[in-house]
Each structure stands twice: as C-alpha cells, then as structure tokens.
Amino acid sequence: MNMEEYKVLAPCGMLGYGFPKASFQKGMEHKPDAIVVDAGSTDAGPHKLGAGTAIVSRQACKKDLELMITAGAAAGIPVIIGSAGGSGARIHVEWTQSIVMEIVKEHGLSDLNIAIIWADIPHEAVKASLAAGQCEPLNMTVKPLTEERLEATTRIVAQMGHEPIVKALEAGADIIICGRAYDPSPFAAAAIHNGFDTALSYHLGKILECAALCADPGTTKDSMLGILKKDSFIVKPLNDKRKCTTISVAAHTFYEKDHPYLLHGPGLILDLEKCTFTEHGDGSVEVRGSRVHETPIYKIKLEGAARTAYRTFVVAGVRDPLLITRIEEVEELVKQQVQEYFDDISENDYQIRFINYGLNGVMGQLEPTPTPGHELGIVIDVVAKTQELADMICSSARSTFLHYGYEGRKATAGNLAFPFAPSDVPFGAVYEFSVYHLMETRDALEMFTCEFIQGGSR
Amino acid sequence: MKLYDAAAVLRSKNSGPFEITVDTLFDNAVTYNKIKQSGVINKETISELYNIAPEEITQIVFFDQALGFKVTFARGVSSGSFLDRDVYGAQQHAPLMELEVEV
C-alpha cells in the first residue's frame, strides 16, 4: 500500500489529563490512521518509578482510554499508548492493561488484538553491560552505579524506539500498550510502519506527544492532528480557540530538552536545525527539512530509581525579626543540639535540612538575592534509614527549634508558628534516580519483548 | 531593559532529572537578533547570574527559526531526591530574567 498521507490523532499530551470531546470528535472526522497517546514522564521525580505508582488516577486514565479505544475500534485503526502508567515498568504496564481489558470487556471488543511491549531491563543485564564498559552515565552529575546502588534500585526501564512498535503493528496489533518509550516513538512508529520518512515521523511525534502544547494558547489537555506527507508534515489544532504559528511550532522543541534542535533518541539523533515552518492561514503549520542521523552504535536510555531513605517533615512560619536576621545560624545550632542529644545514633543514619522560604527556599545556593522577607516559611526536612528514626529526629528537631534560646532572643515563649496540629508529617519513602545511563544494545529489539493477548482472555 | 521585558517567554524546566534548562523566546526578530548579536548571552554571564561554575553549563544555543535561545546546566541535586528544592525545575528562571539587555 502506497499512502500519500498519514494522519495521526493525539487526544492529549498525557493519558489521563483529559481532552474536550468535541476536539477529539473533530479529529475523528478527519479519518485518522492511528490514535496515539503518551502516558509517560519523569517530571514528577523518581518516586513513581521507584514505588510503582501512577501519575494519574485510574478513573482519569479509563475515561480517556474509553473514548480512544471505542473510537479506534469503530474506525478500525490502531490505538497506541506510550510509556504506560507513567514510568512504563511492568507494574505500570499491568495497571494500564487491566484498565484496557475492562474497557474491552465492557464494550464487547474482545476480538481486538492487544500487544504489550515490555521495557523492563533486568539488573543482571545492566550489571553485565557496566562490566563490559557498554553502559555510561548520561550526565556528569549522575552518581556512579555501584553494586550497592544497583541492588537498591527497585526497577529499571529503558526507552524503546519505534522498531518494537512497528513490529507489533506488522503482527496486526489493534491496541499496543508500550512500556517505557522515547516519547515520540509510538507516534513515529505508526507513520514509519506505513512507509513515511523517519525524520519527519519523529519530528511530528516530538510535537504530538504533547498534543496541543505547540499551539497558541498551548495546552496538553486538548487534541491535535498530525498529517504526514512524503516530504513534509502538517500540525493542525482541533479547537478553534487554538492556532499554530511558525514560532509556536518551531519553539516547541525547546520544551524540556537540553538542546533546541538536536534531539537524542534511541539509535538516532533528530536534527531540526534546517527546518522550515509555513503557516497555512487556517491555524495549521507545515514543517519541512527535518533530518535524522543514525548513531553508529544503538544505545538505549535507562532509568532506574532506588529507595534512599524515609522522610518526616514539619511546616512552620517565623515572624520574629530578631530570629529572621540570624535564621541560618540558629538552624545550624538546632541541628548540632539534636546531634549531641542523639550521640548514640550514627550521623550517617539521618540528615536534617531546613528550607527557608522567603530567603532562598526555591533556589538555595543558586539564589542571587538571599534577602529575607518580613516573615519566613520553614520546612524542617528529615530523612533517615527508617520511618521511625525520621519521626524521632524530626520531632526532636522541631521541639528544639521551637524552644531554642538563641542569643538576643526576646520572644521566650516559642520560635515557630505551626499551621497544623499535629505538626509532624511522616512522609514515607524517598527515592532517587540511581540509574540514568546509556546502554549499548545489539539492536533496537533486543531488550523489548512483545506479547500478544486476545481481547477477552489471556 | 531587563530580559523579562524583552522576552515573550522566559521559563525553566527539567531536561531530564539531572539538568535544568532555561528557555528565552522573543516575539520579534529585531529584539531576538539584537540580543543574539550583542553576545551578552555567554557562559560568563550565566555562571555569574546563577553562581555556578562554567563547566556546569552544558548548552547555550540560539535557534533562529524559533526566535529563542536555550541555556542548560547541571542540577546540583537530581530531581526529587533529598536536598532537591524544585522537582520540576520550573522556578529556576528568575536570575536570567533580571539580566540587563540593550534592545
């Protein structure tokens, strides 16, 4: 089949964020060839991957998927979900799968072919790759992946390229639930599978994974249509309130990326330096000139999260001008007194820090103007080896701070204003990105296995 | 004037959990080109504004089609781990806003 045009409908920029039904319906009237949605992000930190929790609620995810799956089935087009469940590990994929199965059952769509592409990477594979010198940290500040840190890592995923998804489409998948994927890959896969240019497909994918964010006004909570041609693509908003402009589309690749026009993906670098952007006058923009360079060695990006501690925190306010002028000094003294009191507990087992909002709470060391306001918001943040220890140290730090008799004090009744009772909040586990590496693979498919299940049963 | 008066968009965000990226976008080519050609956006300026070593700055790139430039630097602490202050990195743009520019 030699198609002249390929249309991809992106309902929203994050599965579960929701989208206006009218926009989605308008998109369906254009007779798209696939419905694709990204469900993943590392934005919210390492906790989701580490703890195995989702970004959005089950209900919100089901609401979006129900519209997509029923519309996709009625039109006979594939529905593809990238980075299922947020982090795309087995637990997140299974969470998404159970929602998909529920929808399929409720709507009598049990004849649909459902493919699942796993993106979990076994610890042993990473260990072997490290030993062979084929696994390198992605940034200079990534801590060395020692055996101990690898062991503490609860799960590791890798971002898949388009190749495993193309394979699932070739095998006749109607619904594809991808584990962790490079955000543009599921979009690119649908187009590449139908013979369209890799560079254009990826560039379109890069834009559509955020849905209407590249329009003006931009949002991830509205639908967008991508129309691929042989040597260009068009992005088209599906809501009259939004328009794409040459600038809004060109600038989109800035978003959350380290470089504005060189984007690194699995096995490739997308080069958008020479792109041209043309407004069509109807709110859509046509893009030409996207290029792609294949990397000599196929490398995949690994993400892994380790549980590093447990946290307890207190929120408090300070209004006393005498205390405000010497706040950091007093906090240091409070910390010392707690450490002296618990001299039987190793100082390696816990850490105390104070966040001073109104002084440098947001930027810390990077703050160019650490001038205190007339009042400060303080977070006493304690992490420790166990929750019990964090609770105990935090309680002690809070009471010590509350009553600390610093030099020159006039307010002898108490130093802190607590907005809540009780004041101490046991938070639970704290995670850290322990794995953020590039790993060499034999090919694009090696680490990503695909499994087919029938709509009705497994 | 200040850079925030000259720019249409000035924002920060994580680019992955180990970096912060700051985007400055303009709504007209004249302002964009003046600032680009002035040469004021360089490692020295950024390292002074943010009190970070020049080696920690990984990218300073202008992209003409988008009328904007991007500055990316390493995070002191990775997103969401202990000692982090801004999980999304969404409030790290203010020092760049204050930069004095001639347009």
XYZ file of C-alpha atoms in Angstrom:
561
model
C 0.000 0.000 0.000
C 1.433 3.331 -1.016
C -0.217 6.043 1.024
C 0.043 9.710 0.094
C -0.950 10.984 3.506
C -0.895 9.559 7.005
C -2.925 11.119 9.800
C -2.224 10.675 13.499
C -4.641 11.860 16.159
C -3.148 12.857 19.518
C -6.026 13.244 22.003
C -3.963 14.790 24.821
C -0.396 15.275 25.984
C -0.681 12.890 28.902
C -3.053 9.964 29.134
C -5.492 10.786 31.921
C -5.162 14.570 31.657
C -8.413 14.657 29.692
C -9.403 16.485 26.492
C -12.526 18.174 25.105
C -14.731 15.522 23.471
C -15.541 17.973 20.682
C -11.871 18.296 19.694
C -11.421 14.539 19.685
C -14.596 14.077 17.595
C -13.390 16.684 15.147
C -10.132 14.774 14.913
C -12.024 11.545 14.174
C -13.925 13.314 11.369
C -10.578 13.751 9.607
C -10.423 9.919 9.422
C -7.069 9.454 11.162
C -4.987 6.338 10.546
C -3.988 5.927 14.208
C -4.722 7.302 17.659
C -1.579 7.654 19.756
C -1.067 8.963 23.269
C 1.925 9.393 25.541
C 1.419 8.401 29.166
C 4.923 8.877 30.500
C 7.075 11.428 32.240
C 9.983 11.623 34.662
C 8.999 15.194 35.567
C 7.488 14.346 38.908
C 10.735 12.789 40.113
C 11.895 9.237 40.800
C 9.094 8.253 43.187
C 6.636 6.912 40.567
C 9.170 4.575 39.057
C 10.613 3.569 42.414
C 7.343 2.996 44.222
C 5.485 1.638 41.179
C 2.682 4.192 41.321
C 0.874 6.008 38.510
C 0.852 9.717 37.623
C -2.887 9.950 37.053
C -5.832 8.278 38.770
C -7.265 5.018 37.424
C -10.587 6.741 36.729
C -8.979 9.546 34.730
C -6.943 7.055 32.712
C -10.010 4.943 31.995
C -12.085 7.948 30.948
C -9.535 8.931 28.275
C -8.855 5.371 27.134
C -12.535 4.528 26.798
C -13.033 7.289 24.223
C -9.867 6.349 22.366
C -10.402 2.589 22.286
C -14.064 2.672 21.276
C -13.384 5.262 18.560
C -10.337 3.342 17.342
C -12.276 0.072 17.177
C -15.195 1.704 15.323
C -12.812 3.219 12.762
C -10.668 0.080 12.525
C -7.442 1.950 13.351
C -4.729 1.145 15.895
C -4.570 2.756 19.326
C -1.070 3.071 20.778
C -0.160 4.017 24.349
C 3.435 5.077 25.060
C 5.147 4.715 28.460
C 2.089 3.127 30.045
C 1.243 4.068 33.614
C 3.742 6.941 33.698
C 7.047 5.170 34.173
C 6.452 2.198 31.871
C 7.720 -0.587 34.132
C 5.890 -3.940 34.395
C 3.743 -2.795 37.310
C 2.676 0.323 35.378
C 2.018 -1.621 32.179
C -0.104 -4.175 34.056
C -2.065 -1.357 35.689
C -2.813 0.048 32.215
C -3.538 -3.415 30.840
C -6.191 -4.062 33.496
C -7.925 -0.810 32.518
C -7.761 -1.692 28.813
C -9.179 -5.182 29.469
C -12.018 -3.698 31.485
C -12.938 -1.342 28.636
C -12.656 -4.079 26.015
C -14.939 -6.324 28.059
C -17.496 -3.630 28.817
C -17.765 -2.661 25.153
C -17.768 -6.178 23.670
C -14.477 -5.642 21.830
C -12.938 -8.974 22.732
C -11.828 -9.666 19.156
C -9.222 -6.880 19.316
C -5.591 -7.921 19.209
C -3.755 -6.399 22.122
C 0.023 -6.208 22.106
C 2.143 -5.451 25.131
C 5.751 -4.368 24.728
C 7.764 -4.715 27.913
C 10.547 -2.233 28.663
C 11.906 -3.638 31.917
C 15.639 -4.208 31.985
C 16.929 -6.947 34.306
C 19.512 -5.845 36.869
C 21.878 -8.571 35.611
C 21.794 -7.117 32.096
C 22.814 -3.701 33.419
C 25.498 -5.246 35.602
C 26.958 -7.167 32.658
C 26.814 -4.108 30.460
C 28.570 -1.977 33.085
C 31.289 -4.598 33.444
C 31.771 -4.669 29.678
C 32.100 -0.885 29.586
C 28.953 -0.584 27.471
C 26.885 1.413 29.928
C 27.711 5.053 30.670
C 26.052 7.731 32.830
C 24.097 10.264 30.774
C 25.024 13.369 32.736
C 28.064 14.472 34.650
C 26.142 14.616 37.923
C 24.817 11.039 37.777
C 26.388 9.189 40.704
C 28.475 6.097 39.918
C 26.294 3.000 39.684
C 27.928 0.862 42.334
C 26.797 -2.685 43.028
C 25.145 -1.408 46.199
C 23.194 1.307 44.402
C 22.173 -1.092 41.650
C 20.889 -3.513 44.267
C 18.903 -0.747 45.975
C 17.268 0.096 42.647
C 13.706 -1.214 42.708
C 13.156 -1.281 38.945
C 14.931 -0.303 35.740
C 13.309 0.541 32.425
C 14.669 1.579 29.036
C 13.155 3.882 26.446
C 12.208 1.945 23.313
C 12.499 3.287 19.796
C 9.908 2.876 17.054
C 11.162 -0.558 15.985
C 9.412 -2.819 18.546
C 6.169 -0.902 17.981
C 6.439 -1.249 14.189
C 6.892 -4.973 14.709
C 3.720 -5.160 16.803
C 1.825 -3.265 14.096
C 3.165 -5.644 11.435
C 1.846 -8.521 13.526
C -1.630 -6.994 13.418
C -1.980 -5.291 16.781
C -5.107 -3.174 17.283
C -4.083 -1.848 20.661
C -0.455 -1.527 21.727
C 0.458 -0.918 25.347
C 4.105 0.123 25.400
C 6.289 0.076 28.454
C 8.730 2.968 28.712
C 9.208 4.532 25.282
C 11.077 7.531 23.935
C 8.125 9.931 23.923
C 7.955 10.453 20.112
C 8.495 6.727 19.269
C 4.873 5.490 19.380
C 3.811 8.331 17.053
C 6.763 7.798 14.745
C 6.172 4.035 14.670
C 2.653 4.359 13.301
C 3.882 6.505 10.406
C 7.126 4.637 9.704
C 5.123 1.388 9.571
C 3.232 2.915 6.652
C 6.358 3.897 4.767
C 6.782 7.514 5.828
C 10.104 9.273 6.355
C 11.775 8.516 9.686
C 12.921 12.079 10.387
C 9.539 13.648 9.630
C 7.769 10.917 11.594
C 9.926 11.524 14.666
C 9.682 15.290 14.464
C 5.903 15.016 14.204
C 5.992 12.572 17.134
C 8.032 15.012 19.181
C 5.326 17.627 18.655
C 2.288 15.354 19.066
C 3.449 13.696 22.263
C 2.469 16.980 23.955
C -0.722 17.239 21.838
C -1.862 20.885 21.670
C 1.065 22.279 23.656
C 2.669 23.542 20.428
C -0.399 25.667 19.619
C -1.166 29.147 20.887
C -2.529 29.106 23.544
C -0.798 25.837 24.297
C -2.102 23.020 26.474
C -1.536 19.307 26.952
C -5.269 18.924 27.589
C -6.537 19.279 24.045
C -6.317 17.239 20.840
C -4.091 17.757 17.838
C -3.921 16.217 14.371
C -0.706 15.411 12.524
C -0.779 14.912 8.757
C 2.312 13.329 7.268
C 3.118 13.703 3.604
C 6.040 12.447 1.557
C 8.316 15.422 2.245
C 6.573 17.429 4.950
C 4.064 17.250 7.748
C 1.253 19.474 8.986
C 0.171 20.024 12.564
C -3.440 21.085 12.961
C -5.250 22.158 16.144
C -8.754 20.716 16.537
C -10.151 23.510 18.661
C -10.998 26.926 17.177
C -9.526 28.565 20.264
C -6.023 27.458 19.253
C -3.751 28.267 16.356
C -0.321 27.025 15.430
C 2.184 29.642 14.319
C 5.612 29.195 12.769
C 7.103 30.365 16.060
C 4.913 28.221 18.320
C 5.778 25.076 16.368
C 9.474 25.926 15.924
C 9.780 26.764 19.608
C 8.095 23.589 20.755
C 11.291 21.548 20.523
C 12.769 23.798 23.211
C 10.415 22.339 25.752
C 12.071 20.113 28.389
C 15.023 19.372 26.100
C 18.644 20.272 26.679
C 19.120 21.475 23.082
C 16.619 23.305 20.855
C 17.211 21.422 17.606
C 19.358 18.342 18.286
C 17.305 15.646 19.980
C 18.793 12.347 21.059
C 16.604 9.265 20.778
C 17.170 5.507 20.750
C 19.665 4.823 17.965
C 19.256 8.259 16.421
C 19.733 11.995 16.618
C 16.960 14.172 15.283
C 18.404 17.292 13.640
C 15.930 20.129 13.190
C 18.394 22.937 12.516
C 17.409 23.374 8.864
C 13.676 23.034 9.319
C 11.293 25.476 7.722
C 7.866 26.268 9.110
C 4.983 27.631 6.997
C 1.635 28.922 8.247
C -1.367 27.825 6.180
C -3.684 30.564 7.387
C -6.139 28.118 8.966
C -4.219 27.682 12.221
C -2.130 24.814 10.878
C 1.608 24.832 10.170
C 3.578 22.785 7.654
C 7.087 21.627 8.536
C 9.873 20.631 6.130
C 13.513 19.739 6.386
C 13.652 17.541 9.490
C 16.686 15.263 9.362
C 17.772 12.220 11.278
C 21.241 10.765 11.854
C 21.524 7.149 12.891
C 24.081 6.595 15.641
C 26.855 4.086 14.865
C 26.011 2.059 17.969
C 22.410 1.543 19.024
C 22.108 2.836 22.594
C 19.062 2.919 24.831
C 18.415 5.231 27.743
C 17.973 3.507 31.086
C 16.031 4.894 34.024
C 16.075 3.363 37.477
C 15.026 4.541 40.908
C 16.358 3.468 44.292
C 14.842 3.980 47.709
C 17.377 6.020 49.643
C 15.607 6.967 52.886
C 12.360 7.756 54.716
C 11.165 11.280 55.348
C 9.325 13.219 58.055
C 8.790 16.964 57.746
C 7.325 19.970 59.530
C 5.990 23.195 58.029
C 6.323 26.290 60.210
C 6.460 30.072 59.976
C 8.732 32.651 61.578
C 7.671 36.288 62.041
C 10.093 37.419 64.764
C 12.501 39.966 63.175
C 15.312 39.097 65.590
C 15.152 35.417 64.661
C 14.835 36.165 60.932
C 18.131 38.076 60.851
C 20.013 35.046 62.226
C 17.847 32.197 60.947
C 20.545 30.097 59.266
C 22.840 30.388 62.280
C 20.058 29.263 64.654
C 19.179 26.331 62.379
C 22.779 25.171 62.448
C 22.753 25.323 66.264
C 19.479 23.391 66.415
C 20.968 20.713 64.183
C 24.039 20.485 66.427
C 21.950 20.168 69.570
C 19.894 17.321 68.065
C 23.083 15.529 67.028
C 24.557 15.940 70.505
C 21.391 14.654 72.133
C 21.320 11.561 69.904
C 25.033 10.853 70.172
C 24.225 7.129 70.323
C 22.851 7.238 66.759
C 25.286 7.390 63.862
C 25.132 10.664 61.976
C 25.137 8.598 58.777
C 21.705 7.237 59.661
C 19.830 10.513 59.272
C 20.041 14.017 57.798
C 18.340 17.280 58.730
C 17.926 20.255 56.445
C 15.941 23.460 56.658
C 14.245 25.048 53.658
C 13.754 28.775 54.284
C 11.027 30.171 52.040
C 11.296 33.933 51.855
C 15.080 33.732 51.974
C 16.348 31.164 49.448
C 13.802 28.332 49.645
C 13.362 27.855 45.905
C 16.931 28.246 44.670
C 19.232 27.522 47.615
C 22.848 28.135 46.633
C 21.780 29.485 43.231
C 19.756 32.339 44.778
C 21.328 35.663 43.728
C 19.320 37.763 46.229
C 19.035 35.915 49.559
C 17.309 38.818 51.290
C 14.746 37.708 53.877
C 11.187 38.992 53.825
C 9.296 40.101 56.926
C 8.273 36.501 57.520
C 9.749 33.142 56.552
C 8.204 29.790 55.749
C 10.340 26.975 57.060
C 10.317 23.286 56.230
C 12.197 21.068 58.639
C 13.080 18.157 56.382
C 14.421 14.989 57.979
C 15.389 11.804 56.160
C 16.600 8.657 57.891
C 17.202 4.958 57.432
C 13.781 4.076 58.831
C 10.490 5.922 59.178
C 10.644 5.558 62.974
C 14.045 7.205 63.102
C 12.924 10.016 60.784
C 9.879 10.604 63.027
C 12.010 10.697 66.144
C 14.711 13.025 64.785
C 12.134 15.342 63.238
C 10.182 15.538 66.487
C 13.364 16.409 68.341
C 14.457 18.989 65.741
C 11.004 20.601 65.863
C 10.866 20.864 69.659
C 14.487 22.016 69.905
C 13.862 24.722 67.274
C 10.594 25.779 68.931
C 12.248 26.480 72.256
C 15.812 27.279 71.215
C 17.224 30.147 73.305
C 19.331 31.896 70.688
C 21.414 34.897 71.609
C 19.429 38.101 71.892
C 16.046 36.369 71.987
C 13.132 38.381 73.414
C 10.283 36.028 72.450
C 10.885 33.417 75.099
C 7.584 31.553 74.599
C 8.304 29.939 71.220
C 10.123 30.442 67.900
C 7.822 28.749 65.383
C 4.226 29.187 64.171
C 2.795 25.817 63.132
C -0.172 25.952 60.746
C -1.231 22.385 61.610
C -1.676 20.120 64.610
C -0.081 17.670 64.701
C 2.885 19.433 63.174
C 4.993 16.469 62.051
C 4.154 14.703 58.786
C 5.532 11.177 58.286
C 6.012 11.140 54.522
C 7.227 7.654 53.635
C 9.965 6.519 51.272
C 12.269 8.877 49.395
C 13.640 7.761 46.039
C 16.456 8.888 43.800
C 17.269 8.324 40.120
C 20.087 5.851 40.630
C 20.206 4.754 37.002
C 20.254 7.335 34.234
C 22.548 5.703 31.746
C 23.016 4.940 28.074
C 23.386 1.231 27.377
C 24.620 -0.330 24.162
C 22.369 -2.981 22.663
C 22.765 -5.420 19.815
C 19.766 -3.924 18.046
C 16.568 -1.994 18.614
C 14.538 -5.085 19.517
C 16.889 -6.954 21.848
C 15.625 -5.576 25.154
C 11.942 -5.099 24.288
C 9.830 -8.234 24.056
C 6.339 -8.164 22.646
C 3.479 -10.290 23.855
C 0.022 -10.660 22.286
C -3.154 -11.190 24.227
C -6.662 -11.638 22.895
C -9.161 -9.007 23.971
C -11.262 -11.394 26.012
C -8.747 -13.554 27.784
C -5.085 -14.031 28.310
C 15.744 46.974 29.964
C 15.517 43.683 31.779
C 15.485 40.489 29.749
C 11.985 39.713 31.017
C 10.713 42.923 29.418
C 12.280 41.982 26.081
C 11.184 38.320 26.045
C 7.765 36.860 25.287
C 8.501 33.615 27.134
C 11.124 33.073 29.817
C 10.856 29.763 31.645
C 12.798 26.951 33.269
C 12.150 23.220 33.423
C 13.973 19.947 33.898
C 15.552 18.493 30.806
C 15.720 15.092 32.365
C 16.231 14.645 36.118
C 19.846 15.845 36.111
C 19.614 19.142 34.225
C 17.757 22.444 34.285
C 17.042 24.173 31.004
C 16.056 27.829 30.706
C 14.261 29.000 27.540
C 14.001 32.600 26.378
C 11.741 33.213 23.388
C 11.002 36.501 21.628
C 8.030 37.638 19.586
C 10.003 39.649 17.059
C 13.145 39.072 15.048
C 14.582 42.550 15.738
C 14.806 42.065 19.503
C 15.975 38.475 19.114
C 18.759 39.402 16.711
C 19.920 42.346 18.823
C 20.289 40.167 21.875
C 21.888 37.342 19.902
C 24.398 39.698 18.259
C 25.183 41.588 21.485
C 26.983 38.472 22.699
C 25.752 39.055 26.255
C 24.389 35.518 26.493
C 27.526 33.550 27.238
C 28.963 31.186 29.822
C 30.436 34.007 31.920
C 27.095 35.798 32.192
C 25.180 32.647 33.076
C 27.743 31.421 35.559
C 27.650 34.818 37.294
C 23.850 35.028 37.357
C 23.468 31.534 38.748
C 26.579 31.374 40.879
C 27.669 28.146 39.140
C 30.933 27.043 37.561
C 31.123 27.485 33.753
C 31.791 23.716 33.400
C 28.320 23.034 34.772
C 26.737 24.849 31.820
C 26.212 22.236 29.114
C 24.418 24.225 26.399
C 23.918 27.800 25.288
C 22.236 27.646 21.882
C 20.338 30.106 19.708
C 17.679 28.782 17.307
C 16.759 31.409 14.717
C 13.557 29.774 13.446
C 12.109 29.843 16.941
C 13.449 33.329 17.817
C 14.867 31.975 21.036
C 17.839 30.714 22.948
C 18.324 27.966 25.444
C 20.632 27.638 28.415
C 21.082 24.227 30.025
C 23.070 23.500 33.179
C 23.637 20.594 35.542
C 21.489 20.280 38.632
C 23.300 20.273 41.962
C 20.854 17.615 43.153
C 18.813 15.355 40.881
C 15.057 15.879 40.650
C 13.070 14.623 43.611
C 15.966 13.282 45.665
C 16.864 14.516 49.158
C 18.060 18.171 49.145
C 16.239 18.999 45.917
C 14.170 22.198 46.078
C 12.351 22.209 42.767
C 11.275 18.793 41.461
C 10.080 20.082 38.062
C 12.772 22.754 37.851
C 10.010 25.186 36.938
C 11.121 28.131 39.122
C 14.806 28.475 38.287
C 14.478 31.166 35.626
C 14.342 34.309 37.777
C 18.086 35.139 37.785
C 18.126 35.231 33.968
C 15.038 37.469 33.934
C 16.955 40.171 35.762
C 19.691 40.404 33.138
C 20.075 43.928 31.723
C 19.921 43.930 27.910
C 20.008 46.591 25.240
C 17.405 46.320 22.507
